[in-house]
XYZ file of C-alpha atoms in Angstrom:
712
model
C 7.202 18.526 -53.619
C 10.074 16.973 -51.723
C 10.651 20.179 -49.434
C 6.750 19.729 -48.604
C 7.048 16.050 -47.853
C 10.393 16.612 -45.775
C 8.119 19.253 -44.002
C 5.120 16.593 -43.475
C 7.807 14.352 -42.195
C 9.557 16.439 -39.683
C 5.678 17.687 -38.693
C 4.841 13.955 -38.337
C 8.448 13.255 -36.214
C 7.475 16.256 -33.666
C 3.847 14.962 -33.250
C 5.421 11.485 -32.432
C 7.705 12.862 -30.124
C 5.682 15.000 -28.252
C 3.534 12.356 -27.522
C 6.132 10.000 -26.563
C 7.098 13.055 -23.999
C 3.435 12.620 -22.830
C 3.506 9.454 -21.712
C 2.403 9.419 -18.075
C 4.552 5.960 -17.468
C 7.444 8.090 -18.229
C 6.784 10.052 -14.731
C 6.891 6.841 -12.936
C 10.058 6.084 -11.153
C 9.922 3.120 -9.466
C 12.822 3.606 -7.202
C 10.887 6.354 -5.211
C 10.330 4.812 -1.581
C 13.530 2.157 -1.774
C 15.654 4.193 0.171
C 16.291 4.612 3.641
C 16.433 7.994 5.918
C 19.980 8.349 8.104
C 20.290 11.761 8.859
C 18.918 12.883 12.304
C 17.258 15.923 11.036
C 15.290 14.111 8.497
C 14.105 11.040 11.125
C 13.319 13.606 14.044
C 16.199 11.435 16.318
C 19.625 10.008 16.035
C 19.433 6.664 14.745
C 20.934 3.663 16.197
C 20.060 1.049 13.427
C 18.269 1.518 10.403
C 14.839 2.911 10.089
C 12.054 1.498 8.135
C 11.968 3.003 4.957
C 9.160 3.242 2.699
C 9.590 -0.766 2.223
C 8.739 -0.180 -1.644
C 10.002 -2.508 -4.673
C 11.425 -1.590 -7.903
C 10.405 -4.761 -9.541
C 8.120 -5.602 -12.805
C 4.341 -5.608 -11.801
C 0.924 -4.941 -12.827
C -1.769 -3.290 -11.098
C -3.193 -5.616 -8.565
C -0.909 -8.679 -10.084
C -0.357 -12.089 -9.049
C 3.219 -11.258 -9.824
C 6.118 -8.651 -8.600
C 8.988 -9.959 -10.010
C 11.741 -7.509 -8.358
C 15.386 -8.152 -6.805
C 16.248 -9.229 -3.412
C 19.113 -7.189 -1.534
C 18.668 -8.420 1.355
C 16.332 -11.305 3.193
C 13.964 -10.601 5.424
C 14.031 -6.823 4.980
C 10.767 -5.266 4.044
C 10.142 -5.515 0.001
C 13.502 -7.703 -0.171
C 14.886 -4.381 -1.322
C 17.267 -1.793 0.006
C 18.591 1.237 -2.260
C 21.840 1.183 0.044
C 22.548 -2.210 -0.382
C 25.413 -3.598 -3.203
C 24.423 -7.086 -3.788
C 21.599 -8.841 -5.686
C 20.656 -12.122 -4.174
C 18.239 -13.382 -6.931
C 14.651 -12.173 -8.454
C 11.777 -12.993 -6.542
C 7.958 -13.100 -7.548
C 6.005 -11.863 -4.990
C 6.528 -8.467 -2.665
C 4.103 -6.180 -0.683
C 6.959 -4.291 1.665
C 5.775 -5.991 4.795
C 8.765 -8.421 5.758
C 6.854 -11.265 4.032
C 6.340 -12.917 0.806
C 9.520 -13.082 -1.660
C 8.299 -16.324 -3.229
C 10.457 -18.629 -5.994
C 13.940 -16.960 -5.885
C 15.765 -17.469 -9.322
C 18.059 -15.621 -11.527
C 20.953 -16.688 -13.999
C 24.664 -17.316 -13.035
C 27.509 -18.752 -14.959
C 30.756 -20.542 -14.020
C 31.399 -22.029 -10.484
C 28.501 -21.644 -7.932
C 29.089 -20.938 -4.209
C 25.916 -21.625 -2.402
C 26.901 -19.432 0.075
C 28.211 -16.723 -2.003
C 26.288 -16.574 -5.158
C 25.050 -13.158 -4.957
C 26.237 -10.549 -7.292
C 27.560 -6.857 -7.028
C 25.555 -4.287 -8.698
C 25.253 -0.709 -9.060
C 22.753 1.925 -9.469
C 24.716 3.479 -12.656
C 23.559 -0.170 -14.561
C 20.337 -0.251 -12.993
C 16.711 0.964 -14.529
C 12.867 0.573 -13.761
C 9.926 1.428 -15.201
C 6.414 0.183 -14.741
C 6.506 -3.491 -15.752
C 10.137 -3.423 -16.365
C 13.478 -3.502 -14.333
C 16.941 -3.843 -15.394
C 20.458 -4.606 -13.501
C 23.743 -5.406 -14.794
C 24.787 -8.049 -12.297
C 28.709 -7.670 -12.034
C 29.903 -10.930 -10.595
C 28.831 -13.028 -13.906
C 28.833 -10.438 -16.492
C 25.234 -10.403 -17.193
C 22.593 -8.112 -18.206
C 19.136 -9.101 -16.483
C 15.649 -7.700 -17.329
C 12.889 -8.655 -16.395
C 9.017 -7.573 -17.033
C 5.966 -9.536 -16.087
C 1.830 -10.319 -17.264
C -0.733 -10.714 -14.456
C 0.619 -14.084 -13.412
C 3.771 -14.573 -15.047
C 7.335 -13.396 -15.189
C 9.897 -12.697 -18.103
C 13.255 -13.197 -17.125
C 15.938 -12.255 -19.968
C 19.679 -12.099 -19.502
C 22.255 -11.647 -21.635
C 25.786 -12.952 -21.162
C 28.983 -12.209 -22.389
C 30.469 -14.077 -25.309
C 31.080 -17.714 -24.624
C 30.119 -17.913 -21.106
C 27.843 -21.155 -20.150
C 24.387 -20.124 -18.944
C 22.953 -21.452 -16.056
C 19.719 -20.512 -13.701
C 19.669 -20.759 -9.970
C 16.848 -21.571 -7.767
C 17.228 -21.199 -4.144
C 14.184 -22.453 -2.864
C 15.056 -22.702 0.631
C 14.416 -19.195 1.067
C 11.722 -16.342 0.961
C 11.070 -13.774 3.317
C 8.738 -16.107 5.225
C 9.670 -19.475 6.509
C 10.049 -22.202 4.119
C 8.042 -25.421 4.832
C 8.594 -27.310 1.721
C 9.919 -27.152 -1.623
C 10.529 -29.086 -5.011
C 11.869 -28.378 -8.596
C 12.409 -31.230 -11.308
C 13.147 -31.038 -15.112
C 9.734 -31.878 -16.784
C 10.693 -31.773 -20.609
C 13.673 -30.490 -22.813
C 12.952 -26.893 -22.310
C 10.900 -27.079 -18.841
C 10.950 -27.065 -15.334
C 8.722 -26.482 -12.479
C 8.032 -27.091 -8.652
C 6.310 -25.267 -5.630
C 7.856 -23.375 -2.670
C 5.664 -23.932 0.349
C 5.495 -21.295 3.420
C 2.351 -20.628 4.597
C 0.885 -20.962 1.046
C 1.924 -23.046 -1.929
C 2.936 -21.430 -4.802
C 3.486 -23.533 -7.541
C 5.725 -22.463 -10.873
C 6.093 -23.521 -14.675
C 9.232 -22.443 -16.138
C 10.067 -22.744 -20.199
C 13.336 -21.529 -21.492
C 14.743 -21.089 -24.656
C 17.668 -23.276 -24.267
C 17.588 -27.222 -23.781
C 17.980 -28.057 -19.960
C 20.676 -30.592 -19.556
C 20.005 -31.730 -16.022
C 19.018 -29.855 -12.287
C 21.340 -30.414 -9.895
C 21.982 -29.602 -5.899
C 24.838 -28.064 -4.713
C 25.442 -27.638 -1.055
C 28.002 -26.064 1.250
C 27.155 -27.154 4.527
C 23.544 -26.380 5.491
C 23.321 -24.060 2.649
C 22.116 -25.384 -0.798
C 21.141 -23.963 -4.113
C 19.417 -25.762 -7.342
C 21.323 -25.181 -10.905
C 19.429 -25.904 -14.154
C 22.127 -26.680 -16.485
C 22.009 -25.906 -20.325
C 23.591 -28.001 -23.006
C 26.379 -26.347 -24.809
C 24.520 -23.042 -24.161
C 27.985 -21.490 -24.310
C 28.323 -21.711 -28.152
C 25.226 -19.257 -28.317
C 24.981 -15.855 -27.544
C 21.436 -15.317 -28.095
C 20.011 -14.093 -24.470
C 18.906 -16.730 -22.018
C 15.275 -16.388 -21.829
C 12.961 -17.938 -19.257
C 8.985 -17.200 -19.158
C 7.454 -18.661 -15.521
C 3.949 -19.129 -14.959
C 2.470 -19.117 -11.181
C -0.440 -20.832 -9.570
C -1.420 -20.921 -5.897
C -3.508 -23.756 -7.221
C -1.405 -26.265 -8.690
C 1.469 -26.788 -10.919
C -1.022 -27.195 -13.932
C -2.476 -24.364 -13.707
C 0.784 -22.311 -13.450
C 1.376 -24.036 -16.864
C -1.941 -22.877 -17.613
C -1.533 -19.607 -16.686
C 1.531 -18.993 -18.941
C 0.499 -20.692 -21.861
C -2.823 -18.534 -21.577
C -0.787 -14.895 -20.740
C 3.075 -15.268 -21.940
C 4.199 -18.258 -23.674
C 3.636 -17.107 -27.654
C 4.689 -13.620 -26.682
C 8.666 -11.950 -27.031
C 10.009 -10.166 -24.227
C 9.238 -6.630 -25.728
C 5.954 -7.759 -26.605
C 5.209 -8.453 -22.918
C 7.191 -4.920 -21.822
C 5.250 -3.004 -24.227
C 1.606 -4.394 -22.981
C 2.770 -3.859 -19.378
C 3.735 -0.181 -20.131
C 0.333 0.364 -21.879
C -1.711 -0.989 -19.006
C -0.135 1.286 -16.592
C -0.536 4.317 -19.138
C -4.195 3.643 -19.318
C -4.509 3.273 -15.512
C -2.331 6.496 -14.795
C -4.115 8.418 -17.620
C -7.264 8.307 -15.798
C -5.598 11.457 -13.592
C -4.641 13.856 -15.799
C -2.794 16.855 -14.148
C -1.572 20.239 -15.329
C 0.752 22.683 -14.113
C 3.280 21.756 -11.625
C 6.771 21.359 -12.115
C 8.203 17.985 -13.641
C 9.287 16.893 -10.273
C 5.905 17.478 -8.767
C 4.520 14.691 -11.682
C 7.164 12.685 -11.121
C 6.018 12.329 -7.524
C 2.613 12.377 -8.300
C 2.417 9.767 -10.666
C 4.728 7.590 -8.834
C 2.640 7.719 -5.950
C -0.413 6.916 -7.998
C 1.480 3.933 -9.441
C 2.439 2.602 -6.131
C -1.216 2.927 -5.342
C -2.241 0.237 -7.131
C 0.577 -2.786 -6.238
C -1.511 -3.991 -3.703
C -3.833 -6.186 -2.957
C -2.828 -8.875 -5.257
C -4.706 -11.438 -7.347
C -4.652 -15.245 -6.235
C -6.780 -16.713 -8.892
C -5.844 -18.366 -11.844
C -7.096 -17.342 -15.543
C -9.878 -20.209 -15.404
C -11.363 -18.517 -12.336
C -9.763 -21.356 -10.051
C -8.548 -20.364 -6.273
C -8.116 -21.960 -3.158
C -10.505 -20.680 -0.310
C -10.090 -19.878 3.018
C -10.286 -23.697 3.652
C -8.132 -24.884 1.192
C -10.189 -26.186 -0.787
C -10.090 -25.545 -4.893
C -13.246 -23.400 -5.872
C -14.065 -21.087 -8.872
C -16.719 -18.722 -7.575
C -17.022 -16.503 -11.188
C -14.993 -13.566 -9.896
C -11.508 -12.714 -9.519
C -10.029 -13.825 -5.929
C -7.690 -11.308 -4.334
C -5.451 -10.828 -0.916
C -7.091 -9.154 2.052
C -6.060 -5.600 1.623
C -3.974 -4.261 4.411
C -6.944 -2.730 6.304
C -5.652 -1.208 9.209
C -3.162 1.167 6.575
C -5.112 1.575 3.488
C -8.964 2.051 4.772
C -7.887 5.325 5.211
C -7.631 6.582 1.778
C -6.199 3.704 -0.646
C -9.154 1.461 -0.923
C -11.375 4.359 -1.519
C -9.304 5.231 -4.525
C -8.999 1.879 -5.603
C -12.782 2.194 -5.632
C -12.806 5.244 -7.780
C -10.142 4.231 -10.498
C -10.386 0.438 -10.412
C -14.240 -0.316 -9.461
C -14.258 -3.749 -11.060
C -11.193 -4.851 -9.096
C -12.886 -3.166 -5.710
C -15.985 -5.267 -6.546
C -14.046 -8.484 -6.836
C -11.855 -7.572 -3.476
C -15.097 -7.139 -1.686
C -16.205 -10.642 -3.118
C -13.061 -12.210 -2.176
C -13.362 -10.891 1.648
C -17.001 -11.859 1.834
C -16.009 -15.354 0.792
C -13.653 -15.488 3.627
C -15.871 -13.859 5.988
C -18.446 -16.584 5.441
C -16.441 -19.385 5.859
C -14.552 -18.090 8.870
C -17.755 -16.087 10.487
C -15.923 -12.942 10.547
C -14.765 -10.281 8.181
C -10.913 -10.179 7.870
C -9.043 -7.914 10.307
C -5.453 -6.433 10.122
C -3.782 -5.240 12.988
C -6.429 -3.149 15.189
C -9.970 -2.245 14.142
C -12.183 -3.702 12.112
C -11.981 -1.849 8.943
C -13.278 -4.117 6.514
C -16.531 -2.638 7.803
C -15.216 0.867 6.562
C -14.324 -0.447 2.834
C -17.738 -2.380 2.500
C -20.278 0.750 3.756
C -18.078 3.181 1.724
C -18.210 1.114 -1.375
C -21.608 0.593 -1.214
C -22.680 4.278 -0.297
C -20.319 5.100 -3.326
C -22.316 2.812 -5.448
C -20.703 0.058 -5.980
C -23.367 -2.490 -5.364
C -22.568 -5.786 -7.318
C -21.812 -7.646 -4.974
C -24.105 -9.526 -2.101
C -24.480 -6.998 0.378
C -26.885 -8.907 2.862
C -24.376 -11.683 3.415
C -21.755 -9.267 3.699
C -23.799 -7.202 6.188
C -24.557 -10.548 8.082
C -20.967 -11.141 8.885
C -19.808 -7.722 9.588
C -22.603 -7.904 12.673
C -20.538 -10.941 13.850
C -17.650 -8.632 13.892
C -19.256 -6.382 15.836
C -21.359 -8.159 18.396
C -19.957 -12.041 18.527
C -17.088 -12.141 20.649
C -14.625 -14.944 19.181
C -11.198 -15.807 17.777
C -10.931 -14.182 14.252
C -13.425 -11.229 15.165
C -12.303 -8.241 17.367
C -10.203 -8.497 20.325
C -11.748 -7.569 23.801
C -15.172 -7.005 21.904
C -16.948 -8.364 25.144
C -15.368 -5.843 27.315
C -15.846 -3.197 24.470
C -19.700 -4.153 24.590
C -20.032 -4.429 28.387
C -18.086 -1.040 29.375
C -18.159 0.628 26.179
C -14.498 1.108 26.524
C -11.143 -1.503 26.480
C -9.252 -1.136 29.710
C -5.626 -1.582 29.538
C -3.165 -3.544 31.448
C -1.492 -2.475 34.782
C 2.466 -2.047 33.746
C 4.637 -0.646 36.209
C 7.155 0.367 33.506
C 6.117 0.291 30.045
C 8.326 0.571 27.141
C 8.442 1.142 23.646
C 8.215 -2.963 22.815
C 5.479 -3.616 25.542
C 3.142 -5.995 24.456
C -0.391 -4.826 26.022
C -4.143 -4.353 24.258
C -3.939 -0.921 22.679
C -6.862 -0.470 24.360
C -6.796 3.371 23.636
C -6.610 2.625 19.716
C -8.975 -0.511 19.599
C -11.375 1.567 21.478
C -11.392 4.780 18.987
C -11.474 2.485 16.026
C -13.994 0.180 17.077
C -16.013 2.892 17.771
C -15.260 4.372 14.027
C -16.213 0.859 12.598
C -19.483 0.776 14.498
C -20.120 4.027 12.792
C -19.423 2.365 9.481
C -21.729 -0.628 9.964
C -24.184 1.602 11.101
C -24.218 3.601 7.921
C -24.865 0.424 6.145
C -27.706 -0.888 8.625
C -29.796 2.321 7.560
C -29.094 1.683 3.996
C -30.505 -1.535 4.510
C -33.395 -0.467 6.655
C -31.928 -2.377 9.888
C -33.377 0.584 12.293
C -32.593 -1.514 15.533
C -28.839 -2.006 14.890
C -28.469 1.515 13.146
C -29.490 2.853 16.643
C -27.390 0.524 18.720
C -24.341 0.907 16.758
C -24.538 4.624 16.410
C -24.565 5.132 19.760
C -21.374 2.869 20.425
C -19.647 5.401 17.747
C -19.480 7.662 20.541
C -17.702 5.140 22.726
C -14.276 6.865 22.041
C -15.312 9.588 24.450
C -14.953 7.149 27.182
C -11.326 7.367 27.117
C -10.749 11.197 26.687
C -9.314 12.706 29.822
C -10.531 16.133 30.826
C -7.246 17.063 33.047
C -4.623 16.126 30.023
C -7.508 16.874 26.963
C -6.124 13.496 25.638
C -6.870 10.321 24.946
C -5.790 8.170 27.740
C -5.739 4.584 29.280
C -7.670 3.368 31.457
C -7.629 0.378 34.066
C -9.921 -1.845 34.695
C -11.122 -0.054 37.773
C -11.628 2.985 35.642
C -8.923 5.146 37.209
C -6.450 6.584 34.241
C -3.228 5.181 33.949
C -0.505 6.314 35.913
C 2.036 7.555 35.197
C 1.190 9.203 32.215
C 3.669 10.588 29.507
C 1.811 11.421 26.204
C 4.838 12.099 24.109
C 6.472 8.345 24.862
C 5.801 6.449 22.048
C 4.678 2.417 22.318
C 4.209 -0.243 19.894
C 1.421 -1.770 21.800
C 0.240 0.067 25.089
C -2.349 2.177 25.300
C -1.656 3.176 21.457
C -0.816 1.041 18.207
C 2.099 2.235 17.366
C 1.853 6.254 18.347
C 1.766 8.332 21.473
C -0.804 10.182 22.986
C -0.377 13.307 20.953
C -0.539 11.253 17.646
C -3.351 9.056 18.706
C -6.166 11.553 20.439
C -7.233 13.340 17.279
C -8.912 10.641 15.689
C -12.903 10.809 15.534
C -13.404 11.355 11.694
C -16.908 10.555 12.083
C -18.146 12.708 14.602
C -15.130 15.861 14.513
C -17.954 18.396 16.298
C -18.801 15.942 18.815
C -14.687 15.395 19.881
C -14.400 19.266 19.555
C -17.040 19.509 21.679
C -15.258 17.537 24.660
C -12.846 20.879 25.161
C -14.093 24.103 27.029
C -14.415 25.908 23.714
C -13.080 25.858 20.084
C -10.529 27.975 21.347
C -8.992 25.765 24.009
C -9.454 22.993 20.933
C -7.225 25.060 18.557
C -4.578 25.498 21.256
C -4.567 21.949 21.826
C -4.426 20.982 18.217
C -1.663 23.790 17.891
C 0.276 21.842 20.648
C 0.266 18.790 18.311
C 2.385 20.557 15.697
C 4.377 22.794 17.765
C 5.685 20.698 20.406
C 9.060 19.231 19.705
C 9.995 15.203 19.109
C 12.067 14.411 22.150
C 14.186 12.114 20.178
C 12.537 8.676 20.962
C 13.542 6.016 18.378
C 11.549 3.925 17.064
C 12.085 2.343 13.667
C 8.388 2.769 12.364
C 8.205 6.588 13.867
C 10.052 8.673 11.518
C 9.588 12.582 10.401
C 7.966 14.822 12.752
C 6.213 18.143 12.525
C 5.981 18.568 16.261
C 4.455 15.684 17.724
C 2.507 14.965 14.494
C 4.253 11.933 12.651
C 3.791 11.597 9.057
C 5.918 8.332 8.925
C 3.352 6.079 10.324
C -0.407 6.352 10.083
C -2.063 6.423 13.041
C -2.257 10.562 12.814
C -2.739 10.909 9.085
C -6.327 12.594 9.541
C -5.316 14.875 12.024
C -4.387 18.272 10.103
C -7.922 18.116 8.734
C -9.569 18.723 12.313
C -8.867 22.746 11.460
C -11.321 22.699 8.985
C -14.168 22.090 11.542
C -13.478 25.017 13.677
C -13.090 27.537 10.866
C -9.170 27.414 10.129
C -8.829 25.303 7.070
C -5.737 27.374 6.298
C -4.003 26.216 9.197
C -4.485 22.594 7.779
C -3.350 23.478 4.249
C -0.309 24.863 5.762
C 0.494 21.519 7.008
C -0.552 19.718 3.866
C 1.395 21.695 1.828
C 4.797 21.287 4.115
C 4.044 17.408 4.129
C 3.600 17.179 0.206
C 6.643 19.183 -0.505
C 9.172 17.837 2.141
C 8.055 14.620 3.003
C 7.648 12.392 -0.293
C 11.132 13.084 -1.636
C 13.618 13.025 1.133
C 17.341 12.084 1.544
C 20.481 12.586 -0.551
C 18.900 10.604 -3.439
C 15.432 12.378 -3.082
C 13.987 8.464 -3.456
C 12.743 8.195 0.497
C 9.226 8.366 1.769
C 8.608 10.067 5.366
C 7.648 6.089 6.629
C 6.133 3.038 5.308
C 4.063 3.140 2.139
C 2.206 0.427 3.697
C 0.176 -1.245 0.811
C 0.020 2.125 -0.861
C -1.673 4.342 1.941
C 1.395 6.947 1.984
C 1.379 7.165 -1.813
C -2.649 7.727 -1.844
C -2.483 10.229 0.923
C -0.148 12.413 -1.541
C -2.293 11.241 -4.688
C -5.660 12.313 -2.972
C -4.355 15.847 -1.589
C -2.404 16.818 -4.514
C -5.372 16.777 -6.597
C -7.423 18.548 -4.416
C -9.788 16.005 -2.274
C -9.244 14.024 0.771
C -11.217 11.049 2.299
C -11.471 12.256 5.712
C -14.200 9.843 6.743
C -13.939 6.967 4.418
C -17.251 5.413 5.192
C -18.946 8.552 4.104
C -19.288 8.864 0.267
C -18.002 12.207 0.557
C -14.750 14.073 0.268
C -13.045 17.070 2.232
C -12.120 19.701 -0.495
C -8.070 20.774 -0.169
C -5.837 23.391 -2.213
C -4.830 20.996 -4.771
C -0.927 20.929 -5.758
C -1.997 21.441 -9.702
C -4.103 23.980 -11.412
C -6.135 21.748 -12.833
C -7.032 18.094 -12.497
C -9.134 15.775 -15.058
C -10.373 12.478 -13.136
C -12.095 9.565 -14.837
C -14.389 8.667 -12.178
C -16.092 5.652 -13.407
C -16.476 6.800 -17.138
C -17.544 10.421 -15.766
C -14.745 12.736 -15.746
C -14.954 15.511 -13.308
C -12.458 18.418 -13.207
C -10.761 20.290 -10.516
C -9.653 23.841 -11.320
C -7.504 25.951 -8.649
C -7.681 29.438 -8.865
C -5.023 31.720 -6.606
C -2.143 30.709 -5.145
C -3.088 30.661 -1.611
C -4.048 28.484 1.268
C -6.921 29.728 2.319
C -9.984 28.813 0.342
C -12.056 31.745 -0.052
C -14.700 30.349 -2.737
C -15.665 26.934 -4.177
C -18.142 26.180 -6.882
C -19.323 23.086 -8.735
C -20.836 23.384 -12.079
C -20.863 27.271 -11.150
C -23.103 26.495 -8.223
C -21.525 27.414 -4.719
C -20.372 24.628 -2.493
C -21.455 25.425 1.170
C -18.829 24.597 3.534
C -15.732 22.092 2.377
C -17.049 18.823 1.595
C -18.283 17.150 -1.932
C -20.326 14.067 -2.424
C -19.241 11.114 -4.376
C -22.357 11.237 -6.286
C -21.863 15.288 -7.300
C -18.121 14.274 -8.548
C -20.035 11.552 -10.529
C -22.225 14.117 -12.638
C -18.857 15.350 -14.394
C -18.586 18.725 -13.813
C -15.880 21.529 -12.767
C -15.127 22.410 -9.125
C -13.079 25.401 -8.905
C -11.350 26.034 -5.707
C -10.522 30.085 -5.448
C -7.880 30.536 -3.043
C -5.575 33.750 -1.707
């Protein structure tokens, strides 16, 4: 009997161990994307300064949450964290990866504090992270720091050396944005709070497990920090714990958020709940086959795809709208997506896996659009149009589409501040002229006229799709005609997209290999910008003498060597193609439309295997993650689908990295099975029926059948 009981116990132990090993959060490495490339072979040029890394952060967060509690190793640097740095200043509570945010810096300290040098050294050997948790040992103070979070709150836990007096430091004069005002005060024996004002005002309410003595301001020259002192804290060995609630509305709401989400919970409970939330999201995409390394890259990328946009409303639904009014509209209020970056893929992935969040993001931008008269824009283009149209056509319809459409029409037809720059010229000419700059340089600030024309044409197409769906035939016809405007900047002599002066002449001199930040092209050169017409690939190909001529030109994109131009956001090249920045990310798929799918896959495979785990630590991306766009590119191609034209409710089928994928699409699970090990797709079936071409509709995937991809 004892022997039998022992066998049962061993069996249970092994089963539990196997289950524990199957946790998908174990595959997530939050440090991926935090390093910088320095090798000239990797970068494509010899660096004279730090290139932009992926600019991701390793700290604790939940999917699309208000709070991202993460260490700062350098102010005014991307997410605030750079893997090559050796000191930590504080833990901030907001981060994106775009040189902004990093609000409310707080950290534990001990002993005498120098306001100019309170930062602590650390080593990566004493640092760890997983979804919803981050830990580091602060060498200067002998403190082991741990943080975790809920949607609107952060939990700090600091374990001191025996006998050390415990203190908290707040450096509220700093963030990655200019701080206009701040305040911190003791609220009761165990609580303090205040705010930090940049463009927004971010309120915080903190409760500690040690009794607060006072809060003093320590200054050295023009640098000062606030120190929260505790009574008799050196005589107690229990870790210092701090629970902090946040709000963009008020201090009272910050307290309310804390009481609702965290106040009654232990650190371990909050950490475990965060892990469970991430596990639930990640488990919506189950992959089989592939190496552990590939699964690590995949689930880390999936994790990073869901960190932005962020929540801005409180537990009671209150938020500050675009006019600064405190309102409650009955939905969760989110920040704007990074439209220029992630309209390509991330926002589609968001809709596939988190439709409830996606609908509230749409309601949020409609709310801002109605108040401002225009839908939000970001950088270039007007890609709220693509997001809303694509989401609606994929079946996400629980929002006021008529109201959204009315505002989108303003973006498309009404010139004005807040809408499309140079819209009147675009409507009058059918293209936007570039400024006459005698000696343009990388940093030249001009109109980025080629990029704007191309992207406005695609945005017109997206709104046209919505117009047709809503029965507006007149605007459908106008916008569909305008969607061909990109052709007006195609130069047949160079067979590239090229800027034109106001008189119609082509820009001279013209070097399509020279990159620019804002002259003719936005963060690209002529080669990288040319192959963009996701709504009209056959129409674009028809601009060339024949398909063979087009193929030769497309081949040149991937074979003409990069000439060593240095720009900190142009990194990693396949010929002229730059995977380290977004503008050319759809270019490889053009091969599909000339019957050369395998050539596209060859490039896709190279990118999947080489450009997401780079550098000596294998923690670097090819370039900026840009709020999850780079990560989403990986996720979608790794499972065998890509959003080539995100406004259309369909996907290009690629060869998956994994042998089998089970995808939970809003409760309906479809499966993708790869057969063969080649790059060329020789057969496609869905639900045992042949798939013609290389596309599959979103509505087909919702049927929950099996897509079989046969390769050789």
